[in-house]
Amino acid sequence: MITGLDHIQLAAPPGTEDALRAYYTDVLGMTEVPKPAALAARGGCWFEAGTARLHVGTDPGFRPAHKAHPGLRVHDIDTFATRLTTAGAPVTWDDHLPGHRRFYSTDPVGNRLEFLEAADGKQKGPAGERTEPAGA
């Protein structure tokens, strides 16, 4: 029985780890977590923020997916969008998901990312209930 989502795996070309670290930590505000020694030799890097865990692995034949993407919940989506545009990342707003505000962007290697927030500013809890954002 599935009990939850452990992580999302994205790919990137070999040698892009420094650009990915700068983007995922400095721009998105995630924390890099060490990879186990047995996996570190493969390259790539792992990041976390809240319950979101992203693993970025290297792939010599890398091509960014133009449709597949992780959906990352954020708080104060307008400020978050400004943070990305200030850092030079593209922001494309999309209003097709009822009850949410969201936009798409890409990381430095072209991976598509979705950022969303409930239209009422409240997040869903683990059982689907609405909760106040942290610090509200």
PDB file of C-alpha atoms in Angstrom:
ATOM      1  CA  MET A   1       0.000   0.000   0.000  1.00  0.00           C
ATOM      2  CA  ILE A   2       1.337   3.460  -0.900  1.00  0.00           C
ATOM      3  CA  THR A   3       1.679   5.685   2.167  1.00  0.00           C
ATOM      4  CA  GLY A   4       3.163   8.845   0.672  1.00  0.00           C
ATOM      5  CA  LEU A   5       5.548  10.376  -1.814  1.00  0.00           C
ATOM      6  CA  ASP A   6       9.201  10.099  -0.829  1.00  0.00           C
ATOM      7  CA  HIS A   7      10.815  12.315  -3.473  1.00  0.00           C
ATOM      8  CA  ILE A   8      10.753  13.528  -7.066  1.00  0.00           C
ATOM      9  CA  GLN A   9      13.693  12.725  -9.342  1.00  0.00           C
ATOM     10  CA  LEU A  10      14.729  15.262 -11.971  1.00  0.00           C
ATOM     11  CA  ALA A  11      17.628  14.928 -14.394  1.00  0.00           C
ATOM     12  CA  ALA A  12      20.368  17.315 -15.456  1.00  0.00           C
ATOM     13  CA  PRO A  13      23.455  17.223 -17.660  1.00  0.00           C
ATOM     14  CA  PRO A  14      26.693  16.163 -15.933  1.00  0.00           C
ATOM     15  CA  GLY A  15      28.712  19.097 -14.589  1.00  0.00           C
ATOM     16  CA  THR A  16      25.738  21.377 -13.840  1.00  0.00           C
ATOM     17  CA  GLU A  17      25.592  20.701 -10.101  1.00  0.00           C
ATOM     18  CA  ASP A  18      26.962  24.138  -9.105  1.00  0.00           C
ATOM     19  CA  ALA A  19      24.295  25.965 -11.143  1.00  0.00           C
ATOM     20  CA  LEU A  20      21.616  23.675  -9.703  1.00  0.00           C
ATOM     21  CA  ARG A  21      22.872  24.235  -6.143  1.00  0.00           C
ATOM     22  CA  ALA A  22      22.753  28.005  -6.628  1.00  0.00           C
ATOM     23  CA  TYR A  23      19.228  27.854  -8.034  1.00  0.00           C
ATOM     24  CA  TYR A  24      17.633  25.373  -5.650  1.00  0.00           C
ATOM     25  CA  THR A  25      19.265  26.808  -2.507  1.00  0.00           C
ATOM     26  CA  ASP A  26      19.727  30.533  -3.202  1.00  0.00           C
ATOM     27  CA  VAL A  27      16.721  31.181  -5.443  1.00  0.00           C
ATOM     28  CA  LEU A  28      14.156  28.621  -4.230  1.00  0.00           C
ATOM     29  CA  GLY A  29      15.363  28.563  -0.615  1.00  0.00           C
ATOM     30  CA  MET A  30      15.705  24.785  -0.390  1.00  0.00           C
ATOM     31  CA  THR A  31      18.398  23.053   1.649  1.00  0.00           C
ATOM     32  CA  GLU A  32      20.889  20.727   0.025  1.00  0.00           C
ATOM     33  CA  VAL A  33      21.098  17.393   1.822  1.00  0.00           C
ATOM     34  CA  PRO A  34      24.054  15.040   1.438  1.00  0.00           C
ATOM     35  CA  LYS A  35      23.660  12.048  -0.811  1.00  0.00           C
ATOM     36  CA  PRO A  36      24.705   8.675   0.615  1.00  0.00           C
ATOM     37  CA  ALA A  37      28.354   7.958  -0.208  1.00  0.00           C
ATOM     38  CA  ALA A  38      27.430   5.082  -2.514  1.00  0.00           C
ATOM     39  CA  LEU A  39      25.264   7.438  -4.601  1.00  0.00           C
ATOM     40  CA  ALA A  40      27.395  10.613  -4.404  1.00  0.00           C
ATOM     41  CA  ALA A  41      29.883   9.231  -6.935  1.00  0.00           C
ATOM     42  CA  ARG A  42      27.114   9.303  -9.563  1.00  0.00           C
ATOM     43  CA  GLY A  43      26.895  13.108  -9.406  1.00  0.00           C
ATOM     44  CA  GLY A  44      23.780  15.165  -8.918  1.00  0.00           C
ATOM     45  CA  CYS A  45      22.420  16.689  -5.734  1.00  0.00           C
ATOM     46  CA  TRP A  46      19.456  16.409  -3.374  1.00  0.00           C
ATOM     47  CA  PHE A  47      17.319  19.218  -1.939  1.00  0.00           C
ATOM     48  CA  GLU A  48      14.558  19.574   0.662  1.00  0.00           C
ATOM     49  CA  ALA A  49      12.114  22.232   1.866  1.00  0.00           C
ATOM     50  CA  GLY A  50       9.227  21.365   4.166  1.00  0.00           C
ATOM     51  CA  THR A  51       7.911  18.000   2.954  1.00  0.00           C
ATOM     52  CA  ALA A  52       9.225  18.527  -0.603  1.00  0.00           C
ATOM     53  CA  ARG A  53      12.250  16.438  -1.549  1.00  0.00           C
ATOM     54  CA  LEU A  54      13.881  16.766  -4.971  1.00  0.00           C
ATOM     55  CA  HIS A  55      16.690  14.554  -6.200  1.00  0.00           C
ATOM     56  CA  VAL A  56      18.538  15.798  -9.267  1.00  0.00           C
ATOM     57  CA  GLY A  57      20.603  13.131 -10.974  1.00  0.00           C
ATOM     58  CA  THR A  58      22.952  13.514 -13.889  1.00  0.00           C
ATOM     59  CA  ASP A  59      22.201  12.010 -17.279  1.00  0.00           C
ATOM     60  CA  PRO A  60      24.646  12.303 -20.213  1.00  0.00           C
ATOM     61  CA  GLY A  61      21.687  12.135 -22.634  1.00  0.00           C
ATOM     62  CA  PHE A  62      19.696  14.762 -20.710  1.00  0.00           C
ATOM     63  CA  ARG A  63      16.768  16.495 -22.408  1.00  0.00           C
ATOM     64  CA  PRO A  64      14.436  18.602 -20.244  1.00  0.00           C
ATOM     65  CA  ALA A  65      10.840  17.416 -20.028  1.00  0.00           C
ATOM     66  CA  HIS A  66       8.465  20.047 -21.363  1.00  0.00           C
ATOM     67  CA  LYS A  67       5.328  18.622 -19.731  1.00  0.00           C
ATOM     68  CA  ALA A  68       6.395  16.486 -16.741  1.00  0.00           C
ATOM     69  CA  HIS A  69       7.128  18.508 -13.607  1.00  0.00           C
ATOM     70  CA  PRO A  70       6.936  18.593  -9.818  1.00  0.00           C
ATOM     71  CA  GLY A  71       4.220  20.793  -8.316  1.00  0.00           C
ATOM     72  CA  LEU A  72       5.615  22.704  -5.332  1.00  0.00           C
ATOM     73  CA  ARG A  73       3.301  24.381  -2.817  1.00  0.00           C
ATOM     74  CA  VAL A  74       4.416  27.842  -1.756  1.00  0.00           C
ATOM     75  CA  HIS A  75       3.258  30.525   0.643  1.00  0.00           C
ATOM     76  CA  ASP A  76       2.863  34.126  -0.608  1.00  0.00           C
ATOM     77  CA  ILE A  77       3.042  33.179  -4.268  1.00  0.00           C
ATOM     78  CA  ASP A  78       3.355  36.767  -5.536  1.00  0.00           C
ATOM     79  CA  THR A  79       6.489  37.362  -3.474  1.00  0.00           C
ATOM     80  CA  PHE A  80       7.831  33.990  -4.583  1.00  0.00           C
ATOM     81  CA  ALA A  81       7.230  34.863  -8.259  1.00  0.00           C
ATOM     82  CA  THR A  82       9.049  38.173  -7.776  1.00  0.00           C
ATOM     83  CA  ARG A  83      11.947  36.306  -6.160  1.00  0.00           C
ATOM     84  CA  LEU A  84      12.267  34.110  -9.251  1.00  0.00           C
ATOM     85  CA  THR A  85      11.997  36.934 -11.804  1.00  0.00           C
ATOM     86  CA  THR A  86      14.561  38.965  -9.844  1.00  0.00           C
ATOM     87  CA  ALA A  87      16.918  35.995 -10.139  1.00  0.00           C
ATOM     88  CA  GLY A  88      16.310  35.875 -13.908  1.00  0.00           C
ATOM     89  CA  ALA A  89      14.060  32.805 -13.918  1.00  0.00           C
ATOM     90  CA  PRO A  90      10.997  32.855 -16.180  1.00  0.00           C
ATOM     91  CA  VAL A  91       7.535  33.027 -14.590  1.00  0.00           C
ATOM     92  CA  THR A  92       4.465  32.047 -16.616  1.00  0.00           C
ATOM     93  CA  TRP A  93       1.168  32.407 -14.759  1.00  0.00           C
ATOM     94  CA  ASP A  94      -1.618  29.905 -15.381  1.00  0.00           C
ATOM     95  CA  ASP A  95      -5.198  30.299 -14.125  1.00  0.00           C
ATOM     96  CA  HIS A  96      -6.641  26.962 -15.254  1.00  0.00           C
ATOM     97  CA  LEU A  97      -6.616  25.166 -11.882  1.00  0.00           C
ATOM     98  CA  PRO A  98      -9.762  26.125  -9.942  1.00  0.00           C
ATOM     99  CA  GLY A  99      -9.157  27.225  -6.366  1.00  0.00           C
ATOM    100  CA  HIS A 100      -5.440  27.842  -6.898  1.00  0.00           C
ATOM    101  CA  ARG A 101      -3.001  30.460  -8.073  1.00  0.00           C
ATOM    102  CA  ARG A 102      -0.033  29.000  -9.889  1.00  0.00           C
ATOM    103  CA  PHE A 103       2.817  29.659 -12.253  1.00  0.00           C
ATOM    104  CA  TYR A 104       5.430  27.654 -14.115  1.00  0.00           C
ATOM    105  CA  SER A 105       9.150  28.266 -14.315  1.00  0.00           C
ATOM    106  CA  THR A 106      12.281  26.338 -15.267  1.00  0.00           C
ATOM    107  CA  ASP A 107      15.492  25.563 -13.450  1.00  0.00           C
ATOM    108  CA  PRO A 108      18.897  26.410 -15.016  1.00  0.00           C
ATOM    109  CA  VAL A 109      18.893  23.244 -17.159  1.00  0.00           C
ATOM    110  CA  GLY A 110      15.314  23.588 -18.404  1.00  0.00           C
ATOM    111  CA  ASN A 111      13.372  21.333 -16.019  1.00  0.00           C
ATOM    112  CA  ARG A 112       9.771  22.551 -15.768  1.00  0.00           C
ATOM    113  CA  LEU A 113       8.581  23.436 -12.245  1.00  0.00           C
ATOM    114  CA  GLU A 114       5.078  24.356 -11.065  1.00  0.00           C
ATOM    115  CA  PHE A 115       4.548  26.580  -8.021  1.00  0.00           C
ATOM    116  CA  LEU A 116       1.057  26.796  -6.541  1.00  0.00           C
ATOM    117  CA  GLU A 117      -0.905  28.163  -3.619  1.00  0.00           C
ATOM    118  CA  ALA A 118      -4.560  27.741  -2.698  1.00  0.00           C
ATOM    119  CA  ALA A 119      -6.489  30.828  -3.818  1.00  0.00           C
ATOM    120  CA  ASP A 120      -7.561  31.436  -0.208  1.00  0.00           C
ATOM    121  CA  GLY A 121      -3.914  31.346   0.940  1.00  0.00           C
ATOM    122  CA  LYS A 122      -4.480  28.220   3.037  1.00  0.00           C
ATOM    123  CA  GLN A 123      -2.571  25.013   2.448  1.00  0.00           C
ATOM    124  CA  LYS A 124      -3.888  21.457   2.502  1.00  0.00           C
ATOM    125  CA  GLY A 125      -2.879  19.376   5.506  1.00  0.00           C
ATOM    126  CA  PRO A 126      -1.913  15.701   5.304  1.00  0.00           C
ATOM    127  CA  ALA A 127      -5.552  14.554   5.491  1.00  0.00           C
ATOM    128  CA  GLY A 128      -6.736  17.139   2.974  1.00  0.00           C
ATOM    129  CA  GLU A 129      -7.985  19.601   5.578  1.00  0.00           C
ATOM    130  CA  ARG A 130      -7.254  23.306   5.100  1.00  0.00           C
ATOM    131  CA  THR A 131      -4.656  24.796   7.410  1.00  0.00           C
ATOM    132  CA  GLU A 132      -3.353  28.287   7.986  1.00  0.00           C
ATOM    133  CA  PRO A 133       0.055  28.970   6.436  1.00  0.00           C
ATOM    134  CA  ALA A 134       2.966  28.977   8.862  1.00  0.00           C
ATOM    135  CA  GLY A 135       3.307  32.327  10.563  1.00  0.00           C
ATOM    136  CA  ALA A 136      -0.295  33.393   9.840  1.00  0.00           C
TER     137      ALA A 136
END
